[in-house]
Amino acid sequence: FFGAEPAAPPASPTAGPWRPPRSPFGLLEELLWDRPWALLLSCILLNQTTRRQVDPVLCRLLREWPDAAAAAAADAAAVEAVVRPLGLHRRRSRTIIAFSKAFLEDSWTRADDLPGVGEYGAAAEAIFCRGDRSTKPCDHALALYLRWWRALEREEEVPET
């Protein structure tokens, strides 16, 4: 549901259409790299929750509101009902709608300019949507992915999970 399996990536983001390499870690960001709004939405949902909790909620959100325009026009109570299993459902609902509206305005230059998107979301967007390996993520999973990617490019031993 999160997207089609991407083909093998080019050697670098500048070598052709950007596709992040698929790691053995199975990060959600690897599935949403070609849908920046959905990737950032997943980062918002992952705040103070686990991937196991987020996956079914994200699937339902993307089924009901598949893009930023649909989510920006969503009824807050309807979004609350979907995100309720994650807790903080009123705040999350308001954040998702505000984030979606701001995303559509296209006036933001950094992902963390958007409501609800912090350092983790900005790093995920930079790494997976733009192929920016210079990012220094605070999140351990993103840092592990970057170490894996760099080792892969240098044909070194790949770090374990």
Short mmCIF file of the C-alpha atoms (twelve columns), coordinates in Angstrom:
data_MODEL
# 
_entry.id   MODEL 
# 
loop_
_atom_site.group_PDB 
_atom_site.id 
_atom_site.type_symbol 
_atom_site.label_atom_id 
_atom_site.label_alt_id 
_atom_site.label_comp_id 
_atom_site.label_asym_id 
_atom_site.label_seq_id 
_atom_site.Cartn_x 
_atom_site.Cartn_y 
_atom_site.Cartn_z 
_atom_site.pdbx_PDB_model_num 
ATOM 1   C CA . PHE A 1   0.000   0.000  0.000   1 
ATOM 2   C CA . PHE A 2   2.854   2.411  0.697   1 
ATOM 3   C CA . GLY A 3   4.137   2.339  -2.884  1 
ATOM 4   C CA . ALA A 4   5.658   0.178  -5.546  1 
ATOM 5   C CA . GLU A 5   9.019   -1.430 -5.008  1 
ATOM 6   C CA . PRO A 6   11.563  0.951  -6.538  1 
ATOM 7   C CA . ALA A 7   14.035  -0.254 -9.109  1 
ATOM 8   C CA . ALA A 8   17.748  -0.385 -8.333  1 
ATOM 9   C CA . PRO A 9   19.001  3.106  -7.495  1 
ATOM 10  C CA . PRO A 10  21.541  5.027  -9.563  1 
ATOM 11  C CA . ALA A 11  25.062  5.266  -8.161  1 
ATOM 12  C CA . SER A 12  24.344  8.751  -6.828  1 
ATOM 13  C CA . PRO A 13  21.460  11.223 -6.666  1 
ATOM 14  C CA . THR A 14  23.009  13.178 -9.540  1 
ATOM 15  C CA . ALA A 15  23.345  10.130 -11.832 1 
ATOM 16  C CA . GLY A 16  19.696  10.111 -12.864 1 
ATOM 17  C CA . PRO A 17  16.272  9.953  -11.288 1 
ATOM 18  C CA . TRP A 18  16.843  9.760  -7.539  1 
ATOM 19  C CA . ARG A 19  15.925  6.561  -5.720  1 
ATOM 20  C CA . PRO A 20  17.358  5.728  -2.320  1 
ATOM 21  C CA . PRO A 21  18.995  2.336  -1.983  1 
ATOM 22  C CA . ARG A 22  16.838  -0.280 -0.233  1 
ATOM 23  C CA . SER A 23  18.395  -1.368 3.029   1 
ATOM 24  C CA . PRO A 24  17.865  -4.495 5.095   1 
ATOM 25  C CA . PHE A 25  16.295  -2.286 7.795   1 
ATOM 26  C CA . GLY A 26  12.879  -1.855 6.167   1 
ATOM 27  C CA . LEU A 27  12.403  1.774  7.136   1 
ATOM 28  C CA . LEU A 28  9.048   3.333  6.377   1 
ATOM 29  C CA . GLU A 29  10.866  6.218  4.704   1 
ATOM 30  C CA . GLU A 30  12.273  3.797  2.114   1 
ATOM 31  C CA . LEU A 31  8.713   3.076  0.990   1 
ATOM 32  C CA . LEU A 32  7.609   6.706  0.807   1 
ATOM 33  C CA . TRP A 33  10.675  8.391  -0.694  1 
ATOM 34  C CA . ASP A 34  8.787   9.394  -3.863  1 
ATOM 35  C CA . ARG A 35  5.872   10.937 -1.915  1 
ATOM 36  C CA . PRO A 36  7.332   13.714 0.273   1 
ATOM 37  C CA . TRP A 37  3.992   14.651 1.840   1 
ATOM 38  C CA . ALA A 38  3.304   11.025 2.848   1 
ATOM 39  C CA . LEU A 39  6.873   10.593 4.112   1 
ATOM 40  C CA . LEU A 40  6.576   13.689 6.299   1 
ATOM 41  C CA . LEU A 41  3.121   12.583 7.461   1 
ATOM 42  C CA . SER A 42  4.636   9.289  8.597   1 
ATOM 43  C CA . CYS A 43  7.314   11.196 10.518  1 
ATOM 44  C CA . ILE A 44  4.633   13.245 12.289  1 
ATOM 45  C CA . LEU A 45  2.795   10.056 13.223  1 
ATOM 46  C CA . LEU A 46  5.968   8.342  14.439  1 
ATOM 47  C CA . ASN A 47  6.456   11.059 17.056  1 
ATOM 48  C CA . GLN A 48  6.056   9.329  20.449  1 
ATOM 49  C CA . THR A 49  4.829   6.100  18.824  1 
ATOM 50  C CA . THR A 50  6.242   2.964  17.224  1 
ATOM 51  C CA . ARG A 51  6.243   1.729  13.663  1 
ATOM 52  C CA . ARG A 52  3.967   -1.146 14.690  1 
ATOM 53  C CA . GLN A 53  1.393   1.369  15.940  1 
ATOM 54  C CA . VAL A 54  1.776   3.718  12.979  1 
ATOM 55  C CA . ASP A 55  1.525   1.313  10.030  1 
ATOM 56  C CA . PRO A 56  -2.234  0.565  10.248  1 
ATOM 57  C CA . VAL A 57  -3.068  4.196  11.029  1 
ATOM 58  C CA . LEU A 58  -0.942  5.486  8.158   1 
ATOM 59  C CA . CYS A 59  -2.566  3.016  5.752   1 
ATOM 60  C CA . ARG A 60  -5.999  4.210  6.770   1 
ATOM 61  C CA . LEU A 61  -5.034  7.889  6.569   1 
ATOM 62  C CA . LEU A 62  -3.581  7.442  3.081   1 
ATOM 63  C CA . ARG A 63  -6.664  5.529  1.971   1 
ATOM 64  C CA . GLU A 64  -9.021  8.248  3.259   1 
ATOM 65  C CA . TRP A 65  -6.854  11.262 2.363   1 
ATOM 66  C CA . PRO A 66  -4.272  10.178 -0.248  1 
ATOM 67  C CA . ASP A 67  -2.580  13.544 -0.681  1 
ATOM 68  C CA . ALA A 68  -2.004  16.920 0.929   1 
ATOM 69  C CA . ALA A 69  -5.014  18.537 -0.761  1 
ATOM 70  C CA . ALA A 70  -7.404  15.902 0.553   1 
ATOM 71  C CA . ALA A 71  -5.910  16.045 4.060   1 
ATOM 72  C CA . ALA A 72  -5.967  19.854 4.104   1 
ATOM 73  C CA . ALA A 73  -9.714  19.745 3.433   1 
ATOM 74  C CA . ALA A 74  -10.391 16.918 5.899   1 
ATOM 75  C CA . ASP A 75  -12.814 17.189 8.771   1 
ATOM 76  C CA . ALA A 76  -10.817 17.321 12.010  1 
ATOM 77  C CA . ALA A 77  -13.188 14.915 13.766  1 
ATOM 78  C CA . ALA A 78  -12.770 12.352 11.000  1 
ATOM 79  C CA . VAL A 79  -8.969  12.576 11.218  1 
ATOM 80  C CA . GLU A 80  -9.182  12.329 15.024  1 
ATOM 81  C CA . ALA A 81  -11.095 9.070  14.713  1 
ATOM 82  C CA . VAL A 82  -8.376  7.565  12.514  1 
ATOM 83  C CA . VAL A 83  -5.403  8.676  14.633  1 
ATOM 84  C CA . ARG A 84  -7.061  7.912  17.998  1 
ATOM 85  C CA . PRO A 85  -5.107  4.599  18.448  1 
ATOM 86  C CA . LEU A 86  -1.855  6.618  18.544  1 
ATOM 87  C CA . GLY A 87  -2.975  8.889  21.369  1 
ATOM 88  C CA . LEU A 88  -2.928  12.689 21.330  1 
ATOM 89  C CA . HIS A 89  -5.599  12.419 18.637  1 
ATOM 90  C CA . ARG A 90  -6.909  15.995 18.866  1 
ATOM 91  C CA . ARG A 91  -3.453  17.521 18.607  1 
ATOM 92  C CA . ARG A 92  -2.388  15.101 15.873  1 
ATOM 93  C CA . SER A 93  -5.532  15.840 13.869  1 
ATOM 94  C CA . ARG A 94  -4.982  19.602 14.001  1 
ATOM 95  C CA . THR A 95  -1.307  19.140 13.150  1 
ATOM 96  C CA . ILE A 96  -2.000  16.890 10.144  1 
ATOM 97  C CA . ILE A 97  -4.468  19.375 8.681   1 
ATOM 98  C CA . ALA A 98  -2.217  22.410 9.327   1 
ATOM 99  C CA . PHE A 99  0.812   20.534 7.967   1 
ATOM 100 C CA . SER A 100 -1.079  19.563 4.807   1 
ATOM 101 C CA . LYS A 101 -2.255  23.145 4.201   1 
ATOM 102 C CA . ALA A 102 1.259   24.518 4.686   1 
ATOM 103 C CA . PHE A 103 2.744   21.792 2.465   1 
ATOM 104 C CA . LEU A 104 0.457   22.906 -0.366  1 
ATOM 105 C CA . GLU A 105 1.446   26.554 -0.006  1 
ATOM 106 C CA . ASP A 106 4.883   25.644 -1.317  1 
ATOM 107 C CA . SER A 107 6.425   28.597 0.523   1 
ATOM 108 C CA . TRP A 108 8.523   26.410 2.806   1 
ATOM 109 C CA . THR A 109 12.196  25.875 2.075   1 
ATOM 110 C CA . ARG A 110 12.998  23.315 4.759   1 
ATOM 111 C CA . ALA A 111 10.746  20.493 5.884   1 
ATOM 112 C CA . ASP A 112 11.019  21.609 9.494   1 
ATOM 113 C CA . ASP A 113 9.389   24.919 8.485   1 
ATOM 114 C CA . LEU A 114 6.154   22.920 8.258   1 
ATOM 115 C CA . PRO A 115 3.825   22.460 11.251  1 
ATOM 116 C CA . GLY A 116 4.533   19.248 13.136  1 
ATOM 117 C CA . VAL A 117 7.774   18.462 11.285  1 
ATOM 118 C CA . GLY A 118 10.850  18.520 13.464  1 
ATOM 119 C CA . GLU A 119 14.483  17.567 13.113  1 
ATOM 120 C CA . TYR A 120 13.690  13.892 12.473  1 
ATOM 121 C CA . GLY A 121 11.235  14.667 9.671   1 
ATOM 122 C CA . ALA A 122 13.579  17.207 8.093   1 
ATOM 123 C CA . ALA A 123 16.433  14.681 8.123   1 
ATOM 124 C CA . ALA A 124 14.233  11.929 6.670   1 
ATOM 125 C CA . GLU A 125 13.048  14.227 3.866   1 
ATOM 126 C CA . ALA A 126 16.620  15.308 3.092   1 
ATOM 127 C CA . ILE A 127 17.944  11.742 3.004   1 
ATOM 128 C CA . PHE A 128 15.120  9.910  1.248   1 
ATOM 129 C CA . CYS A 129 13.503  12.558 -0.953  1 
ATOM 130 C CA . ARG A 130 16.602  14.532 -1.962  1 
ATOM 131 C CA . GLY A 131 19.454  12.060 -1.467  1 
ATOM 132 C CA . ASP A 132 21.335  14.365 0.892   1 
ATOM 133 C CA . ARG A 133 24.018  12.289 2.598   1 
ATOM 134 C CA . SER A 134 25.465  15.296 4.412   1 
ATOM 135 C CA . THR A 135 22.512  15.303 6.812   1 
ATOM 136 C CA . LYS A 136 23.382  14.520 10.418  1 
ATOM 137 C CA . PRO A 137 20.238  12.896 11.797  1 
ATOM 138 C CA . CYS A 138 19.523  12.694 15.513  1 
ATOM 139 C CA . ASP A 139 17.389  9.576  14.979  1 
ATOM 140 C CA . HIS A 140 19.257  6.287  15.433  1 
ATOM 141 C CA . ALA A 141 17.468  4.505  12.554  1 
ATOM 142 C CA . LEU A 142 18.246  7.311  10.092  1 
ATOM 143 C CA . ALA A 143 21.866  7.428  11.284  1 
ATOM 144 C CA . LEU A 144 22.135  3.657  10.830  1 
ATOM 145 C CA . TYR A 145 20.684  3.934  7.324   1 
ATOM 146 C CA . LEU A 146 23.241  6.609  6.403   1 
ATOM 147 C CA . ARG A 147 26.126  4.497  7.761   1 
ATOM 148 C CA . TRP A 148 24.809  1.535  5.766   1 
ATOM 149 C CA . TRP A 149 24.481  3.639  2.593   1 
ATOM 150 C CA . ARG A 150 27.992  5.088  2.905   1 
ATOM 151 C CA . ALA A 151 29.456  1.631  3.534   1 
ATOM 152 C CA . LEU A 152 27.541  0.272  0.555   1 
ATOM 153 C CA . GLU A 153 29.027  2.938  -1.704  1 
ATOM 154 C CA . ARG A 154 32.539  2.245  -0.448  1 
ATOM 155 C CA . GLU A 155 31.927  -1.511 -0.675  1 
ATOM 156 C CA . GLU A 156 32.841  -1.869 2.976   1 
ATOM 157 C CA . GLU A 157 31.327  -4.142 5.559   1 
ATOM 158 C CA . VAL A 158 27.751  -3.056 6.075   1 
ATOM 159 C CA . PRO A 159 26.709  -2.178 9.656   1 
ATOM 160 C CA . GLU A 160 24.248  -4.502 11.382  1 
ATOM 161 C CA . THR A 161 20.980  -3.361 12.933  1 
# 
